[in-house]
JSON list of C-alpha atoms in Angstrom, two decimals:
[
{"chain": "A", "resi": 1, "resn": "UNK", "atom": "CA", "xyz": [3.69, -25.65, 14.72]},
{"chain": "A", "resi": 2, "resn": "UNK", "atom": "CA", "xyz": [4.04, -23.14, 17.73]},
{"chain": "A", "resi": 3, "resn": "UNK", "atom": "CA", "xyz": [5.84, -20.51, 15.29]},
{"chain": "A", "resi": 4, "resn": "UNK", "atom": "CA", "xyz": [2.82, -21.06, 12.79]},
{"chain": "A", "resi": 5, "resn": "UNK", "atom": "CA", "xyz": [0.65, -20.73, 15.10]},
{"chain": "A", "resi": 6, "resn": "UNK", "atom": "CA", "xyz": [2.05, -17.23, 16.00]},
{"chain": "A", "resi": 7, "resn": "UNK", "atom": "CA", "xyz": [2.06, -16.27, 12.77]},
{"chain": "A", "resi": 8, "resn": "UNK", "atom": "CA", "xyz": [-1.65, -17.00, 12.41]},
{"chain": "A", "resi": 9, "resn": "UNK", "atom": "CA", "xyz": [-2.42, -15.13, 16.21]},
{"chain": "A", "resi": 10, "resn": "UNK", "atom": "CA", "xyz": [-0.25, -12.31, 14.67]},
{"chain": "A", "resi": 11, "resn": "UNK", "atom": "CA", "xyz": [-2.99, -11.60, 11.18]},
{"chain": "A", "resi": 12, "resn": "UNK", "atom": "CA", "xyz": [-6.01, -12.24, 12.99]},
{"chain": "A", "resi": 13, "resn": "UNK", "atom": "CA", "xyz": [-4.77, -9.16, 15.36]},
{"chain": "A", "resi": 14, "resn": "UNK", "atom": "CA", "xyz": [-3.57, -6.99, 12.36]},
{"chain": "A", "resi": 15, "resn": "UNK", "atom": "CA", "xyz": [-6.60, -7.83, 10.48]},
{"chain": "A", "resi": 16, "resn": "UNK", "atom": "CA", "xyz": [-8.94, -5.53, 11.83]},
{"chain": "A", "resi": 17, "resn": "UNK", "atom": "CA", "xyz": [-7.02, -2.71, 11.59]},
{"chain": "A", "resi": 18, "resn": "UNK", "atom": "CA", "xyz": [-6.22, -3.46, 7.82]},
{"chain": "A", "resi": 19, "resn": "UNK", "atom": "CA", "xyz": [-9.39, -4.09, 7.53]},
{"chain": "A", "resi": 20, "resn": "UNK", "atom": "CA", "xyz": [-10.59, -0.22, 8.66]},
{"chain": "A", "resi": 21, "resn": "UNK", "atom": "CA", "xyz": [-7.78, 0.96, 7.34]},
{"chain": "A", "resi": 22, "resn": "UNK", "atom": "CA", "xyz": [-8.89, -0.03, 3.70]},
{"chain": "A", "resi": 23, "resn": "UNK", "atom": "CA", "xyz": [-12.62, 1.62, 5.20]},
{"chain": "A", "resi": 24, "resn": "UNK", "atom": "CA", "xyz": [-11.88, 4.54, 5.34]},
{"chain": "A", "resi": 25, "resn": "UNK", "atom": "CA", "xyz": [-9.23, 4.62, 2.19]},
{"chain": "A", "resi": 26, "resn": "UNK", "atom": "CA", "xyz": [-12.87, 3.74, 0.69]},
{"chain": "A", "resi": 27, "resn": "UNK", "atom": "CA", "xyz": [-14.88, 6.70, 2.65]},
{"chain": "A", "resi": 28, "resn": "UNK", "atom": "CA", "xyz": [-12.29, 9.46, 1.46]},
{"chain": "A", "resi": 29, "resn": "UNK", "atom": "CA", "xyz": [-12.35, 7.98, -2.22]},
{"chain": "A", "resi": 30, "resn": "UNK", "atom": "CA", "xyz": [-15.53, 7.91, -2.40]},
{"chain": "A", "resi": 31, "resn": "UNK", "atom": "CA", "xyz": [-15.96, 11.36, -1.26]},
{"chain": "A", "resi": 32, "resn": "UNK", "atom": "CA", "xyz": [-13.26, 12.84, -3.59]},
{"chain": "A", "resi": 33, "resn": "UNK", "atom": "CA", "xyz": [-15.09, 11.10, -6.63]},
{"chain": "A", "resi": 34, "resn": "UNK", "atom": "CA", "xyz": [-17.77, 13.82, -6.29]},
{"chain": "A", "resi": 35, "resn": "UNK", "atom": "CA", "xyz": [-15.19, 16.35, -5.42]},
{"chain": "A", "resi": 36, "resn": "UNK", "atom": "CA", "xyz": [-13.40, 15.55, -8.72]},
{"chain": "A", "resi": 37, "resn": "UNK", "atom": "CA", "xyz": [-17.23, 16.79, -10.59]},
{"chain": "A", "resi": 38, "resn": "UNK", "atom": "CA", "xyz": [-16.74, 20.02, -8.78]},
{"chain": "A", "resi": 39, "resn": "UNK", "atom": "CA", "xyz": [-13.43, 20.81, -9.69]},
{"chain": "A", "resi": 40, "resn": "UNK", "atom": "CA", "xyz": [-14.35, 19.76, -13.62]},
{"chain": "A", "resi": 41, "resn": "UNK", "atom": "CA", "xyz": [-16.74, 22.22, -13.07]},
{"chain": "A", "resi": 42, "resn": "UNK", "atom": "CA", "xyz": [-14.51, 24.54, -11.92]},
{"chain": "A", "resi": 43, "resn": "UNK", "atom": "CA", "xyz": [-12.22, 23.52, -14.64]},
{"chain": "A", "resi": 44, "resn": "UNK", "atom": "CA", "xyz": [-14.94, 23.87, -17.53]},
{"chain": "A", "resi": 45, "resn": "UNK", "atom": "CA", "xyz": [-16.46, 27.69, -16.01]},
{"chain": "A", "resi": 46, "resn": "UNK", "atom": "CA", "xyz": [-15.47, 30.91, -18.52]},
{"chain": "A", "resi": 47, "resn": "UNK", "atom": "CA", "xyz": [-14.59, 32.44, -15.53]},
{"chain": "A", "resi": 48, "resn": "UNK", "atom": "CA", "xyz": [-13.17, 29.24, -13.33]},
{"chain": "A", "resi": 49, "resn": "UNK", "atom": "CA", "xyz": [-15.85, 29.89, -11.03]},
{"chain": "A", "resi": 50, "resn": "UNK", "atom": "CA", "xyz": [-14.78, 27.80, -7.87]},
{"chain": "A", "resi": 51, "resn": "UNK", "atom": "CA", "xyz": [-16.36, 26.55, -4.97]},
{"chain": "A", "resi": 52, "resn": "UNK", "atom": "CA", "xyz": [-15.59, 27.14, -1.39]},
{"chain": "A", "resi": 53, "resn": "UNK", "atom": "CA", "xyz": [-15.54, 23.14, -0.97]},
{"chain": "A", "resi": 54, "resn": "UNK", "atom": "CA", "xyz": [-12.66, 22.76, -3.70]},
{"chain": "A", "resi": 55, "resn": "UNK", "atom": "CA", "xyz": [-11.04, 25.99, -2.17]},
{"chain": "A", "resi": 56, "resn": "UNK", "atom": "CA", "xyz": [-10.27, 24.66, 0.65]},
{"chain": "A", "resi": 57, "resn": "UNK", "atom": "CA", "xyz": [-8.99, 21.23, -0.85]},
{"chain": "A", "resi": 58, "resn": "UNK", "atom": "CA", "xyz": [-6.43, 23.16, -2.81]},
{"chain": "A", "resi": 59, "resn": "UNK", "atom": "CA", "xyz": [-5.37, 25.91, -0.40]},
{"chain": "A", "resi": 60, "resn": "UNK", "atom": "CA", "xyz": [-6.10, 24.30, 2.74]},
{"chain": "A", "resi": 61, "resn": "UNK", "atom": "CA", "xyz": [-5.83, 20.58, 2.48]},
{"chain": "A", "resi": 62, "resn": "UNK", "atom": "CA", "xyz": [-5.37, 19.96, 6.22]},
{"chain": "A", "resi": 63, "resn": "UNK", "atom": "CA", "xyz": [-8.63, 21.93, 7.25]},
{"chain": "A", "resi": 64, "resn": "UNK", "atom": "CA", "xyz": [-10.31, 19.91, 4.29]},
{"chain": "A", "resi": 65, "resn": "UNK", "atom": "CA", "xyz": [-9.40, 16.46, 5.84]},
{"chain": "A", "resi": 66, "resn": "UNK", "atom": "CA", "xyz": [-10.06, 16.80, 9.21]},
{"chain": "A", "resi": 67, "resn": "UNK", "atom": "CA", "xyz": [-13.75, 18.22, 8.60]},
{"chain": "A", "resi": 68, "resn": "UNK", "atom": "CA", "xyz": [-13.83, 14.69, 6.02]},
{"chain": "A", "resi": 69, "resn": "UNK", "atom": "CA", "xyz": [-11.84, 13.09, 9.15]},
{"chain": "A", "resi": 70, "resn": "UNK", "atom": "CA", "xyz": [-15.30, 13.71, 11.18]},
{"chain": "A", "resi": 71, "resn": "UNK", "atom": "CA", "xyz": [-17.61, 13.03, 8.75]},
{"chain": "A", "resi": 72, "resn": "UNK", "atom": "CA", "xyz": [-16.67, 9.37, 8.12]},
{"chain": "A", "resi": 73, "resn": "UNK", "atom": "CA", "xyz": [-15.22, 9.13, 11.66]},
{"chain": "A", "resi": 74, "resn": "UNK", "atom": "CA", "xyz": [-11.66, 8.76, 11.29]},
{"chain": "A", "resi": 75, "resn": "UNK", "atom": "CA", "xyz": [-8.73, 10.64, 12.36]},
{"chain": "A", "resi": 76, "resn": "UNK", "atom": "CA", "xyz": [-6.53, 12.78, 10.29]},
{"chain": "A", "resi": 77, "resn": "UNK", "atom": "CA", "xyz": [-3.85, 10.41, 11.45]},
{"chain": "A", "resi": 78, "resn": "UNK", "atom": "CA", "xyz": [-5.80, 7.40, 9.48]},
{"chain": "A", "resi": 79, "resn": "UNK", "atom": "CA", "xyz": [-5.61, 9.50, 6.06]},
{"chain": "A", "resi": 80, "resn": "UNK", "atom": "CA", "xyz": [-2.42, 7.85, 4.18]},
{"chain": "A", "resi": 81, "resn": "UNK", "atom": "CA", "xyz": [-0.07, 10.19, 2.43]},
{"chain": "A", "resi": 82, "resn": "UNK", "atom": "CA", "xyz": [-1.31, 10.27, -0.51]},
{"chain": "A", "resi": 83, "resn": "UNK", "atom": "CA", "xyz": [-4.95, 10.60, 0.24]},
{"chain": "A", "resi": 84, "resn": "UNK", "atom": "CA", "xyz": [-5.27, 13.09, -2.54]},
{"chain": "A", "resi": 85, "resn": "UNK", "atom": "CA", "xyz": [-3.80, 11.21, -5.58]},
{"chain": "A", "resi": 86, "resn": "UNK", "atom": "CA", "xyz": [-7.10, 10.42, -7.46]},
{"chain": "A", "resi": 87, "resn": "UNK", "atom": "CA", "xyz": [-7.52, 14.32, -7.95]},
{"chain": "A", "resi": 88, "resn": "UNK", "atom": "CA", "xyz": [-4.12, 15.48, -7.88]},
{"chain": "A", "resi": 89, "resn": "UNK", "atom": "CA", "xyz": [-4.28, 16.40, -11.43]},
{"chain": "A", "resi": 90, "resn": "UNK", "atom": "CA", "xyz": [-7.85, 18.21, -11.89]},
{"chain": "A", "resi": 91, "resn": "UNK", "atom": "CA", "xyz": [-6.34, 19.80, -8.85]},
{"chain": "A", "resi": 92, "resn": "UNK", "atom": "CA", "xyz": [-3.25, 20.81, -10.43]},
{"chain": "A", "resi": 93, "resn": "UNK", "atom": "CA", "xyz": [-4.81, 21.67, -13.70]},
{"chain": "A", "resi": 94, "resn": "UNK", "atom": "CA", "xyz": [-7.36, 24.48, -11.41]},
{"chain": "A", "resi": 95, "resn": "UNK", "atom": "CA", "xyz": [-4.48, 25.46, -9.73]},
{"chain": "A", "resi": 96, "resn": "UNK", "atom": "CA", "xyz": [-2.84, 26.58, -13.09]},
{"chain": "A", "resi": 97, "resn": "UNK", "atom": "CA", "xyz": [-6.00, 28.66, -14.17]},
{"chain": "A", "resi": 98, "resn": "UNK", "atom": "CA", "xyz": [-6.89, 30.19, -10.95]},
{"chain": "A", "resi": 99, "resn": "UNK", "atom": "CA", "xyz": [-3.31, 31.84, -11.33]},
{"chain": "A", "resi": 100, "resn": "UNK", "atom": "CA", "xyz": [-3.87, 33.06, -14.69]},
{"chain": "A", "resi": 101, "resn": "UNK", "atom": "CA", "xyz": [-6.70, 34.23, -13.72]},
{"chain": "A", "resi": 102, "resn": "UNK", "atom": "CA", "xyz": [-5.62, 36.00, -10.09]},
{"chain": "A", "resi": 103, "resn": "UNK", "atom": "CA", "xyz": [-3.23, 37.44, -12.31]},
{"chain": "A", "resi": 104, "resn": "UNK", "atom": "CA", "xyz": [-4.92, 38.59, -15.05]},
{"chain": "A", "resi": 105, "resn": "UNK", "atom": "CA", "xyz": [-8.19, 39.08, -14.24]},
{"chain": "A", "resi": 106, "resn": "UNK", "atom": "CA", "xyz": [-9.57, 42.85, -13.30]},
{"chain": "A", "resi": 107, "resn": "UNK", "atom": "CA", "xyz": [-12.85, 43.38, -10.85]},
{"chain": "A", "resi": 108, "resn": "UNK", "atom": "CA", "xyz": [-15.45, 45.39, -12.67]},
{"chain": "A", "resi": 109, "resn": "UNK", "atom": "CA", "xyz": [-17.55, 47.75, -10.68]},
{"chain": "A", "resi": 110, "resn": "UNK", "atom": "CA", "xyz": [-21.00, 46.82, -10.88]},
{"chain": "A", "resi": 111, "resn": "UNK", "atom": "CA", "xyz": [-23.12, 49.86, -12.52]},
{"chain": "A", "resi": 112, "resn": "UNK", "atom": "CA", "xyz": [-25.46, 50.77, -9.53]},
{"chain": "A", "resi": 113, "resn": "UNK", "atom": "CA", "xyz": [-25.25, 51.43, -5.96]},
{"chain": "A", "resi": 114, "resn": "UNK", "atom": "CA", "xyz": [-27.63, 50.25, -3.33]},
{"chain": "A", "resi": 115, "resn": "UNK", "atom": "CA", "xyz": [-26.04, 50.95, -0.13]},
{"chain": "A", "resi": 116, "resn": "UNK", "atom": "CA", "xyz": [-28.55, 49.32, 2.73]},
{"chain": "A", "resi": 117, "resn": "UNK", "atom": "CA", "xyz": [-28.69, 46.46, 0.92]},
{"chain": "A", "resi": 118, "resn": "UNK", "atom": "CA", "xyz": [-24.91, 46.18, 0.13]},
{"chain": "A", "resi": 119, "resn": "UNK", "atom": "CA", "xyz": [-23.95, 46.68, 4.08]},
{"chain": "A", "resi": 120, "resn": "UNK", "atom": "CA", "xyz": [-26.45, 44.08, 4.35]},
{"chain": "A", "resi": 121, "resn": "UNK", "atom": "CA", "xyz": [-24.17, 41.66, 1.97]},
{"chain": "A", "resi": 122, "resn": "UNK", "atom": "CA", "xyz": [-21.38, 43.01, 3.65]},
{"chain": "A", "resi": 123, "resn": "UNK", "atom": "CA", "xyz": [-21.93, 42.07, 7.13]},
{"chain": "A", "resi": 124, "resn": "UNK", "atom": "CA", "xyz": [-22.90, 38.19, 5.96]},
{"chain": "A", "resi": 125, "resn": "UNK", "atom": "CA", "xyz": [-19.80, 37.79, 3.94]},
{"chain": "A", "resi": 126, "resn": "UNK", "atom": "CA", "xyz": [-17.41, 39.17, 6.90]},
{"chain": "A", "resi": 127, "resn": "UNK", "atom": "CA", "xyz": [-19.03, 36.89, 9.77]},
{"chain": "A", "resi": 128, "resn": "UNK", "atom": "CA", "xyz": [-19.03, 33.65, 7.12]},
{"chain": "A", "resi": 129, "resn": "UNK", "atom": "CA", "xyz": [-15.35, 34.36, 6.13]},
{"chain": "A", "resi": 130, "resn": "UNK", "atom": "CA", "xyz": [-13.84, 34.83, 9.52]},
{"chain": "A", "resi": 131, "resn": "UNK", "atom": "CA", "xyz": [-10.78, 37.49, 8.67]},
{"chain": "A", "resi": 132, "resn": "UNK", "atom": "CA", "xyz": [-12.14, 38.10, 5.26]},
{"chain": "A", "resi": 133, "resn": "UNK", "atom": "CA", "xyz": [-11.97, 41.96, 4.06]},
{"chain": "A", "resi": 134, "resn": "UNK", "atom": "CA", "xyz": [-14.64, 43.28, 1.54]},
{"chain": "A", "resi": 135, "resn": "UNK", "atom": "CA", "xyz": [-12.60, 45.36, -0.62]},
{"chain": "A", "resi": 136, "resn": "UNK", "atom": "CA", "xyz": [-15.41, 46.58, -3.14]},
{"chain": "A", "resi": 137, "resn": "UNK", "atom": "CA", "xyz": [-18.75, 45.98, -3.70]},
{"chain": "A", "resi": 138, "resn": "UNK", "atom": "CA", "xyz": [-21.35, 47.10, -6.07]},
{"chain": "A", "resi": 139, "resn": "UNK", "atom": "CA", "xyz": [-24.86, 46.33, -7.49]},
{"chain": "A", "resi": 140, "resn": "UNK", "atom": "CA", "xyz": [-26.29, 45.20, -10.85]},
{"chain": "A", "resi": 141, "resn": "UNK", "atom": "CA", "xyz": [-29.52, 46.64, -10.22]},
{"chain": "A", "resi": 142, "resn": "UNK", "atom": "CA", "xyz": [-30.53, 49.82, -9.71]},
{"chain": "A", "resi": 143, "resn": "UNK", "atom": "CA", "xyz": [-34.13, 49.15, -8.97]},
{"chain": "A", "resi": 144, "resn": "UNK", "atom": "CA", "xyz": [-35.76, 46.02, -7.33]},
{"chain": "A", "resi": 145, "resn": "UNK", "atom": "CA", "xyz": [-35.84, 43.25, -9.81]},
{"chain": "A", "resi": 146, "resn": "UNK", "atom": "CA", "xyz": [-40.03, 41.60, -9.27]},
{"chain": "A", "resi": 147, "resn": "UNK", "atom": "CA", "xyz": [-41.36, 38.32, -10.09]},
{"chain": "A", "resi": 148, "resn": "UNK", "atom": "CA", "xyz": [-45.09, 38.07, -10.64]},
{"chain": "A", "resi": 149, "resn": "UNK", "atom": "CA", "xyz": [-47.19, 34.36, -10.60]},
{"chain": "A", "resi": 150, "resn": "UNK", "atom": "CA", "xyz": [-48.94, 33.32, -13.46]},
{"chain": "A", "resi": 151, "resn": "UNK", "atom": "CA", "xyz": [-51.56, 35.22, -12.29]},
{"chain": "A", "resi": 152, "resn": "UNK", "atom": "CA", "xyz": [-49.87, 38.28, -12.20]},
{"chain": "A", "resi": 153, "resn": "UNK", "atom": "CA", "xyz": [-49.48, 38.50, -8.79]},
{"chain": "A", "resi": 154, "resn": "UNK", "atom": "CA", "xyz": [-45.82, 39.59, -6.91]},
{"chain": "A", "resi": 155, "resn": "UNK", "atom": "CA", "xyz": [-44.21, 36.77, -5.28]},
{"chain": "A", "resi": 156, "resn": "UNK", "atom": "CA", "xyz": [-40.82, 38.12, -4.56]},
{"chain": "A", "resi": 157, "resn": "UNK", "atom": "CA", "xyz": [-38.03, 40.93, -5.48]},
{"chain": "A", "resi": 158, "resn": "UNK", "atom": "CA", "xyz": [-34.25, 40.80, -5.61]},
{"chain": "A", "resi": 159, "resn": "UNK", "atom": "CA", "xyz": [-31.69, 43.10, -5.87]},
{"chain": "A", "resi": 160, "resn": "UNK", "atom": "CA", "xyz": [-28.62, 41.33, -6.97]},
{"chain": "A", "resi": 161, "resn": "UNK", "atom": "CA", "xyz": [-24.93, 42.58, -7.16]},
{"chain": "A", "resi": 162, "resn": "UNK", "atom": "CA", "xyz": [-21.38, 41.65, -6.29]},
{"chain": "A", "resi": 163, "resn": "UNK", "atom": "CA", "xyz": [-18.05, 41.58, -4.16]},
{"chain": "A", "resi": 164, "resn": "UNK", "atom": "CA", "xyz": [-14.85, 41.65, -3.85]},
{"chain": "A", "resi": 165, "resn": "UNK", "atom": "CA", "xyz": [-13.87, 39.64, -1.13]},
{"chain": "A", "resi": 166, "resn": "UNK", "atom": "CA", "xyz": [-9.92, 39.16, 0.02]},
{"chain": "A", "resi": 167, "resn": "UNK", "atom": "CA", "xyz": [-10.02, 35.68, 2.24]},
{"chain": "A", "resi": 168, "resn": "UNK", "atom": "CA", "xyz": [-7.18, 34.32, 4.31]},
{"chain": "A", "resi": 169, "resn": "UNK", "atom": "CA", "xyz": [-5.41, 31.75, 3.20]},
{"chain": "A", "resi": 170, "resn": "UNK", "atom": "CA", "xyz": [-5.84, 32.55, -0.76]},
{"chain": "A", "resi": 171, "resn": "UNK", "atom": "CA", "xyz": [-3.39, 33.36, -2.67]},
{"chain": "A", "resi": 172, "resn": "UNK", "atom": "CA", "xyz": [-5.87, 35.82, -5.12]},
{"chain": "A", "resi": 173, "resn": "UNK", "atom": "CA", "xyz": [-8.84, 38.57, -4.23]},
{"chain": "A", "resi": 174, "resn": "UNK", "atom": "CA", "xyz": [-12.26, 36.96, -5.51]},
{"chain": "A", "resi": 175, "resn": "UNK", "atom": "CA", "xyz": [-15.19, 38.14, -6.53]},
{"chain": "A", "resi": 176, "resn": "UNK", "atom": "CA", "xyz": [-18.45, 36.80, -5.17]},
{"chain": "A", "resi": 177, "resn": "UNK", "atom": "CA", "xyz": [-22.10, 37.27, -6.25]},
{"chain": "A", "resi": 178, "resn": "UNK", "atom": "CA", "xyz": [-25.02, 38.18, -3.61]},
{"chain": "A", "resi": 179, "resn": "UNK", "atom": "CA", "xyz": [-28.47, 38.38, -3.52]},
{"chain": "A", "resi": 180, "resn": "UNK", "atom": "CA", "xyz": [-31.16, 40.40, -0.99]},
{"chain": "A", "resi": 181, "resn": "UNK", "atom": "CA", "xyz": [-34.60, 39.30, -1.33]},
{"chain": "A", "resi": 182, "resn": "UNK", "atom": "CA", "xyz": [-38.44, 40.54, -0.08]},
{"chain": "A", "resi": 183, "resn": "UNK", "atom": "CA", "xyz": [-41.14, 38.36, -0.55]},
{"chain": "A", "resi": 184, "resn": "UNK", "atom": "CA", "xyz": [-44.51, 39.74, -1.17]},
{"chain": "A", "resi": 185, "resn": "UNK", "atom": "CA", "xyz": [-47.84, 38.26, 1.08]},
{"chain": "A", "resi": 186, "resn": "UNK", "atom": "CA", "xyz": [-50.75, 39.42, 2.38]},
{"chain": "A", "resi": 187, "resn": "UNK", "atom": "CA", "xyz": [-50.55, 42.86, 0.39]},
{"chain": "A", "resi": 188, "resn": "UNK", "atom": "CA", "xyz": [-47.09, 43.80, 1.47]},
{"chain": "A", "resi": 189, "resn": "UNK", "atom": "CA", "xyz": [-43.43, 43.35, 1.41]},
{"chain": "A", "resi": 190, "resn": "UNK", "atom": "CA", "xyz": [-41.71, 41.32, 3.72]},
{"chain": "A", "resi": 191, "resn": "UNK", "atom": "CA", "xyz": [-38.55, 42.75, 5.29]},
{"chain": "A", "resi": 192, "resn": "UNK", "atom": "CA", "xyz": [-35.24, 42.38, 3.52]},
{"chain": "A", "resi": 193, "resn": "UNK", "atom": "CA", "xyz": [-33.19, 39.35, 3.86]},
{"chain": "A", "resi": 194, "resn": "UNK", "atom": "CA", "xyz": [-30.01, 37.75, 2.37]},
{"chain": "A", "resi": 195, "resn": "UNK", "atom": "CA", "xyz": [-31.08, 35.15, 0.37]},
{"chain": "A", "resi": 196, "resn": "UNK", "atom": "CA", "xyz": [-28.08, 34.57, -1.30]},
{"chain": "A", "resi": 197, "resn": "UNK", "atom": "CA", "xyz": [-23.78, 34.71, -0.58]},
{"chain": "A", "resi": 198, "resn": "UNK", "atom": "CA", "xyz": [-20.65, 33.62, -0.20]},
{"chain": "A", "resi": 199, "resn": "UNK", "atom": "CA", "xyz": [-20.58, 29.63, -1.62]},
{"chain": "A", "resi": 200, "resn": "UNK", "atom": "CA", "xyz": [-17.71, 30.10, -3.78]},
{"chain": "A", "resi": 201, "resn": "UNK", "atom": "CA", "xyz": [-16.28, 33.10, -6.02]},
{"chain": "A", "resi": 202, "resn": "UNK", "atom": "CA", "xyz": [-14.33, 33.98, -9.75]},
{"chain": "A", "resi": 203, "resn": "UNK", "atom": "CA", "xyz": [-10.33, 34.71, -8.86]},
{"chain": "A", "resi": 204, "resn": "UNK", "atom": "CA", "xyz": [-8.87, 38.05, -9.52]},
{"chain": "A", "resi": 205, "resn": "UNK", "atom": "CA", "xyz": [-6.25, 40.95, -8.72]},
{"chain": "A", "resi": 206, "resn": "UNK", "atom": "CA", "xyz": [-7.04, 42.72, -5.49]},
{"chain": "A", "resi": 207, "resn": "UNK", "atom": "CA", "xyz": [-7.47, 46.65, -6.35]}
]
């Protein structure tokens, strides 16, 4: 009786920590299911077109899990080994065509140059991507690109273009698209802003 009694002290002690245990096994599943869409996405893009999120979950899978870690509040130590399996293979599969395409895959200059609004670009992508280098960058527009209301009437102007960015930690250059933008009101521009960077980028050789 004593010794199944100590048996039963013994689960009811362990049984709280199994029971979190299997919580937060639950929290990171959970939270790789809608990874998994974004690598598929990756997967499926012409380009393979990948976001900084999945970067980092295939290049830096320790950074990844303690920024989850805090998010579900958990430790790293809590993750079990394997706390990847359920996308192991989408990740292995993006893994094989982001080396093709590192490999393979040439930057194109963009046509134009706009050069306040590409040290604008510049200066956002270097303090996001701490280390980062901006190898080459370029626009698609020569001119301001407007967009007019129904009425007619300018709401807002972009000039788009791209970069190519060299980030620690990956093992290709990338290129990434950004995106200045005015907004019109009251009979005049605004001033320029970045409306648009960084987020994710298309693997390629660094040149």
């Amino acid at each position: 009786m004593k010794k199944l009694l100590v048996m039963m002290f013994s689960m009811l002690l362990f049984a709280p920590a199994a029971f979190a245990q299997a919580d937060i096994k639950t929290k990171i599943d959970a939270n790789l299911m809608f990874v998994r869409k974004d690598i598929q996405r990756a997967i499926d893009d012409p380009k393979t077109s990948t976001s900084d999120d999945v970067q980092k979950l295939l290049f830096e899978p320790e950074i990844w899990k303690a920024e989850l870690a805090k998010i579900i509040n958990a430790k790293p130590s809590d993750f079990p080994a394997n706390w990847r399996a359920s996308v192991e293979d989408k990740l292995d599969e993006l893994k094989g065509l982001i080396d093709s395409g590192g490999k393979s895959r040439a930057w194109e200059q963009p046509a134009f140059s706009r050069p306040t609004e590409q040290n604008m670009a510049k200066t956002k992508f270097l303090a996001y991507y701490k280390g980062a280098t901006v190898l080459k960058i370029g626009s698609s527009f020569q001119d301001w690109k407007m967009y007019k209301n129904s009425l007619g009437i300018p709401t807002n102007r972009f000039i788009r273009g791209w970069a190519l960015l060299k980030i620690p930690n990956r093992p290709y250059c990338q290129a990434q698209e950004w995106i200045v933008k005015q907004t019109y009101a009251g009979g005049r521009w605004s001033a320029s802003v970045v409306d648009s960077f960084g987020g994710g980028g298309v693997f390629m050789k660094c040149e």
